[in-house]
Coordinates of C-alpha atoms in Angstrom, one line a residue:
X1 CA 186.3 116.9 -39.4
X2 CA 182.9 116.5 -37.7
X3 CA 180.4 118.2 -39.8
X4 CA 179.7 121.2 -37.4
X5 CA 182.8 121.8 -35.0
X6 CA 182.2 123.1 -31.9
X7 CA 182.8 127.2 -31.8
X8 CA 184.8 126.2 -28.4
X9 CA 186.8 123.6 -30.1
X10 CA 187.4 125.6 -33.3
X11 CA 188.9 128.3 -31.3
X12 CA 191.5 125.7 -29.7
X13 CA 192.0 124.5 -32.9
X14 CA 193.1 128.1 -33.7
X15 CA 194.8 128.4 -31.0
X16 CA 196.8 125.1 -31.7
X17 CA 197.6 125.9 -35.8
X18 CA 199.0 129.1 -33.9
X19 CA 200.9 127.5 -31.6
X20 CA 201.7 125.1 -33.9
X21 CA 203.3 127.7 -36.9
X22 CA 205.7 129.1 -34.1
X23 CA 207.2 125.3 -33.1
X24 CA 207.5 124.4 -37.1
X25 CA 209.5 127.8 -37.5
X26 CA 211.8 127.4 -34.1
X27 CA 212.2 124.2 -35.1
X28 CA 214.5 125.7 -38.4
X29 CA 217.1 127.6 -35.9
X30 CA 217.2 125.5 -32.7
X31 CA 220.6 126.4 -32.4
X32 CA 219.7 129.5 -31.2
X33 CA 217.2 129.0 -28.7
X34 CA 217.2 130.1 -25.4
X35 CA 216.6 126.8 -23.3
X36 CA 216.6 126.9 -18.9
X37 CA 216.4 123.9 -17.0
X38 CA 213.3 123.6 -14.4
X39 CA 214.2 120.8 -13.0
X40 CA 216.4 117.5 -13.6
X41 CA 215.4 116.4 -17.1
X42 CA 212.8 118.7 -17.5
X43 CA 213.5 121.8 -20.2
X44 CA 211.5 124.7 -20.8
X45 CA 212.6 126.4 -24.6
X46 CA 211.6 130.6 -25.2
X47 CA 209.7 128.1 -27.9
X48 CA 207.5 126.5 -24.9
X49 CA 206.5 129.8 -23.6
X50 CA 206.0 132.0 -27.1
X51 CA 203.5 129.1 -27.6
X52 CA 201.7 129.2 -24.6
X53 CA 201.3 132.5 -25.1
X54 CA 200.4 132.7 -28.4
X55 CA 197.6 129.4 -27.2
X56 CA 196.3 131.7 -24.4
X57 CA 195.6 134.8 -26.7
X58 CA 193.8 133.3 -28.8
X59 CA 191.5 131.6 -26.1
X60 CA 190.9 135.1 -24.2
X61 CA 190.1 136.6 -26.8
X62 CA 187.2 134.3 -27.6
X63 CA 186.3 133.6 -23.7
X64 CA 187.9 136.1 -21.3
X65 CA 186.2 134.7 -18.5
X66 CA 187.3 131.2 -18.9
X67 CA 190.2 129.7 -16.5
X68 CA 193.2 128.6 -17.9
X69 CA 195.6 125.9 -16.7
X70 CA 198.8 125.8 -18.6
X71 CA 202.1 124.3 -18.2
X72 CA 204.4 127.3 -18.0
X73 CA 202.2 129.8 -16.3
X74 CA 200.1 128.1 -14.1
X75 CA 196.1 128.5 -13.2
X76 CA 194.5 131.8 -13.6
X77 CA 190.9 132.8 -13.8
X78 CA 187.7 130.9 -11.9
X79 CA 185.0 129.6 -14.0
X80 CA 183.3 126.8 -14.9
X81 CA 185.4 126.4 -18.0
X82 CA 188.8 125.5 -17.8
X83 CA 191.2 125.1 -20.4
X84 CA 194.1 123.0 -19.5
X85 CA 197.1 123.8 -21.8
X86 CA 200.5 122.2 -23.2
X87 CA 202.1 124.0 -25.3
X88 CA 204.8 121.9 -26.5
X89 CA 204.4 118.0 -25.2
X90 CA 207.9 116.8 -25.9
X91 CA 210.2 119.4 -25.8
X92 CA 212.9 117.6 -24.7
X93 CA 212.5 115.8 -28.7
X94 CA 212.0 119.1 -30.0
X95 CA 215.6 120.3 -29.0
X96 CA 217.1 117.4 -30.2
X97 CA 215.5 117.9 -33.6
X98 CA 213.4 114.4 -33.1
X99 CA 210.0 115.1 -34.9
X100 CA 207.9 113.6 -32.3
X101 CA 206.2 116.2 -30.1
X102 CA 202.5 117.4 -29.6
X103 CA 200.4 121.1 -29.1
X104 CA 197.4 120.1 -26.3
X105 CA 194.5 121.7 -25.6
X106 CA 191.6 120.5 -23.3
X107 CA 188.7 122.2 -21.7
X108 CA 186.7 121.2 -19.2
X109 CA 183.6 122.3 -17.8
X110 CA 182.6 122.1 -14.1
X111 CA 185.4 119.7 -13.8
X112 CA 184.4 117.2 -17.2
X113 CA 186.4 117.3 -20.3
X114 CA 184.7 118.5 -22.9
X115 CA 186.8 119.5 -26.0
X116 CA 190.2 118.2 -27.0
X117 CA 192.9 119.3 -29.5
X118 CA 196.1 117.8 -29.8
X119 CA 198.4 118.6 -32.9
X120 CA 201.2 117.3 -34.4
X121 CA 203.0 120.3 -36.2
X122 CA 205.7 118.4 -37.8
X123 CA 203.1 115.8 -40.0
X124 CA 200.3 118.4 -39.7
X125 CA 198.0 115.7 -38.2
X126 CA 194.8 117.4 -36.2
X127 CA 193.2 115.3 -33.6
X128 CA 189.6 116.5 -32.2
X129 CA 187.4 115.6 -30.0
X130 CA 183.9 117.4 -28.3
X131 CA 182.2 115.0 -25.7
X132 CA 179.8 112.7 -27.2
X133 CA 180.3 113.7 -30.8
X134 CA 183.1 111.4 -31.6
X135 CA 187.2 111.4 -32.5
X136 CA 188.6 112.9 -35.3
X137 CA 191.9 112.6 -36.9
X138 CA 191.9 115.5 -39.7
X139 CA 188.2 114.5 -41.3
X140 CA 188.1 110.9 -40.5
X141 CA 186.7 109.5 -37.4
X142 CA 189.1 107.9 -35.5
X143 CA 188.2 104.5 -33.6
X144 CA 190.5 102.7 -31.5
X145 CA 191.8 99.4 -32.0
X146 CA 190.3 95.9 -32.6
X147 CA 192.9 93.6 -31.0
X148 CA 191.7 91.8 -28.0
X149 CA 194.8 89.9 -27.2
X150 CA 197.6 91.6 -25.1
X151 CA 200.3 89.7 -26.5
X152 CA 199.9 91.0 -30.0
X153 CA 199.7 94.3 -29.1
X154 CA 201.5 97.6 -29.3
X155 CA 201.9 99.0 -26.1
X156 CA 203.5 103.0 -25.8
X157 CA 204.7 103.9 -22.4
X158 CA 206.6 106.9 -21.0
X159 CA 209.9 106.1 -19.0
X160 CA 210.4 108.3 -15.5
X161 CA 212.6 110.6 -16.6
X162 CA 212.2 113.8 -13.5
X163 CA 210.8 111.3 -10.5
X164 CA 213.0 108.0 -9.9
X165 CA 211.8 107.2 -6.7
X166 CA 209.2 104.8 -8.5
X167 CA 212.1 103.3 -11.0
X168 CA 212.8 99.7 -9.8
X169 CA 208.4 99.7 -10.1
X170 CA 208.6 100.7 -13.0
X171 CA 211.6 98.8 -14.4
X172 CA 209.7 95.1 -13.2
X173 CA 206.5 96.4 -15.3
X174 CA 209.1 97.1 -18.6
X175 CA 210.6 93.4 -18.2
X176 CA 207.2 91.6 -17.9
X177 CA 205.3 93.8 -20.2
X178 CA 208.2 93.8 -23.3
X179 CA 207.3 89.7 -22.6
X180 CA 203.6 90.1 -23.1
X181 CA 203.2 91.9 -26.0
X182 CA 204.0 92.1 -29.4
X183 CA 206.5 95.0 -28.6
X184 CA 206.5 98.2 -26.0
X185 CA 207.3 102.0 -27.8
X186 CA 208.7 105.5 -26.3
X187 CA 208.1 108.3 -28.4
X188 CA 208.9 110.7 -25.8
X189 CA 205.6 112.5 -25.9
X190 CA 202.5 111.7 -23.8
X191 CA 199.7 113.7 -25.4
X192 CA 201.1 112.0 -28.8
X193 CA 201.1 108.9 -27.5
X194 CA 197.7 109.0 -26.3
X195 CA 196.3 110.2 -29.5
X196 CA 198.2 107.3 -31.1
X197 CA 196.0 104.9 -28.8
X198 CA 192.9 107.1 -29.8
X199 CA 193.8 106.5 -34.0
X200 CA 194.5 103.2 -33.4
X201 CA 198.2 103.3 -34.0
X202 CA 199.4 101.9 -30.4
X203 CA 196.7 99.1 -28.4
X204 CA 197.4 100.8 -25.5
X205 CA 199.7 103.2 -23.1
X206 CA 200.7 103.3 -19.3
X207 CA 202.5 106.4 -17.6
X208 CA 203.1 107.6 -14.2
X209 CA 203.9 110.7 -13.0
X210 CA 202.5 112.9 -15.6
X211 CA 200.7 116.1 -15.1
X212 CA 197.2 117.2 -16.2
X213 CA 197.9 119.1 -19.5
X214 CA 200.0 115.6 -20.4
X215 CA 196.8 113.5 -20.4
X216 CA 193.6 115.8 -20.4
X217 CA 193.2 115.9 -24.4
X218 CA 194.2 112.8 -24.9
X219 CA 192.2 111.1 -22.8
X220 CA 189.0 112.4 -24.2
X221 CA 190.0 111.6 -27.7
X222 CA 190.0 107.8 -26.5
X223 CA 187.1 107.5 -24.8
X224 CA 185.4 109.4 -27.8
X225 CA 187.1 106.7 -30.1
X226 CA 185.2 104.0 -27.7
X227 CA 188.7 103.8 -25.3
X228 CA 189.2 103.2 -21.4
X229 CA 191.2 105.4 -19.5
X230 CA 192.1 105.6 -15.9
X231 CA 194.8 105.4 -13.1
X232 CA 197.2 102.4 -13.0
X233 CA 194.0 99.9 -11.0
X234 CA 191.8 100.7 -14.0
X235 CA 189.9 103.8 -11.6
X236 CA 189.4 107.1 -12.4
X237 CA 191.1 110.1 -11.3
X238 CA 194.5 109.7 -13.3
X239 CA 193.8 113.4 -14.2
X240 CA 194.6 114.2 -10.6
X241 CA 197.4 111.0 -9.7
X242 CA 199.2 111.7 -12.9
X243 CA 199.0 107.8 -13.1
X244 CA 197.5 106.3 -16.0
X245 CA 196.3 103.3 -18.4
X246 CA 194.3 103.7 -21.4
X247 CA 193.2 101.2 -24.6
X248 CA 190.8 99.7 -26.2
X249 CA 188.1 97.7 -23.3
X250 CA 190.2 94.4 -23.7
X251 CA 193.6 95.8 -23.7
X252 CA 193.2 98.2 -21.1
X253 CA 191.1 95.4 -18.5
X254 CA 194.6 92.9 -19.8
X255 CA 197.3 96.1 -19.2
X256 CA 195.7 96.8 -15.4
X257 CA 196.1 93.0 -14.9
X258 CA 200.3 93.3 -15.7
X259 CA 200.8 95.9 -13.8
X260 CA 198.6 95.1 -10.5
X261 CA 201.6 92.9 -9.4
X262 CA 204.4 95.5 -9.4
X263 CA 202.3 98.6 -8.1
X264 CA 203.8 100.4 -4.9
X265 CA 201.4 101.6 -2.5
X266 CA 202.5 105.1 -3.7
X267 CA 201.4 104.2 -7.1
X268 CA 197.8 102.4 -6.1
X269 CA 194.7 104.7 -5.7
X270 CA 194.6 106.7 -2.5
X271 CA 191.7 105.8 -0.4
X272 CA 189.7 108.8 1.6

């Protein structure tokens, strides 16, 4: 942990242990969980929403003025400080009793990220970051990692699983990318994945389709680790086309090369 945290990002990291204690303890019964579809493929658990809540008290309390952006109730507030929320990054994994799912937490301040929080209740790993004070995994500093060469690498990726109208896209960048590295993974959570690529664990990550709370922690922990992140052409604004790359420098310049053949013109950066 970074000698003097942040007041703003100990208060998420609060809010995420909070968070966090309800999943671990749902997690024991999920048989009885009450769980409603919002869309094809995409669940939303009591779970989901007694975390949110419990995330959101906790942050009001500290900064009642601040915004709030969070994946089950929406935007609320205007300020300058918005805190953009997922309560439960997997929950389709957490159903199913797979131990691979994520509590995020960003804010951002006249529209830049500033802290991040993501945490992993099931292996009790905390991942940190405040904007130019580095990455943290628990107490130890997380940098991301050294390979320069694509085809050794460990590449994460999400598959589409509510949006199929960019599947065949997607499909071609699987088959040429499982050929040019070292092996691709799908944990099935995005802000988990992205901390991976932050600690190290995974070289680098491409998504589409995700929303803002998916990739707003996460992708401050990597660039705080000394990461690239940005839409599927290596630009910014994946925040707002839910597209997104991120690695180390090499990786990430090597990952934006793949895919530029198979992108769609709905899936390259809109021009104004």
């Amino acid at each position: 942990m970074p000698a003097m945290m942040h007041p703003m990002l100990n208060t998420a990291v609060k809010a995420a242990r909070r968070a966090g204690t309800i999943i671990n303890r749902a997690s024991q019964n999920l048989d009885i969980l009450t769980v409603t579809t919002k869309a094809a493929n995409d669940y939303v658990s009591e779970v989901d929403r007694a975390a949110e809540d419990a995330i959101v008290r906790v942050l009001q309390e500290a900064y009642p003025a601040h915004a709030i952006l969070a994946e089950e109730s929406g935007a609320s507030g205007k300020s300058e400080f918005q805190w953009i929320i997922d309560p439960l990054d997997g929950t389709t994994n957490f159903l199913h009793g797979f131990p691979q799912y994520a509590v995020s937490i960003a804010l951002t301040q006249k529209g830049v990220l500033s802290q991040a929080v993501i945490y992993d209740p099931v292996h009790n790993d905390l991942f940190t970051a405040s904007r130019g004070r580095g990455a943290y995994l628990n107490d130890k500093r997380l940098r991301i990692s050294k390979r320069i060469n694509l085809q050794k690498s460990l590449i994460g990726t999400g598959f589409p699983f509510r949006e199929f109208s960019q599947i065949d896209a997607y499909l071609a960048m699987f088959r040429d990318l499982t050929q040019k590295t070292a092996g691709l993974r799908r944990a099935g959570s995005a802000a988990l994945d992205l901390a991976y690529v932050a600690a190290g664990r995974l070289d680098g990550f491409w998504e589409f389709g995700l929303s803002p709370w998916d990739m707003a922690a996460g992708s401050l922990l990597i660039t705080e680790a000394g990461g690239l992140v940005g839409d599927l052409e290596g630009n910014g604004g994946h925040l707002e086309s839910g597209n997104i790359v991120a690695g180390n420098p090499k990786i990430f310049s090597q990952l934006v090369q793949a895919l530029a053949p198979h992108l769609t013109p709905a899936l390259k950066t809109k021009k104004t």
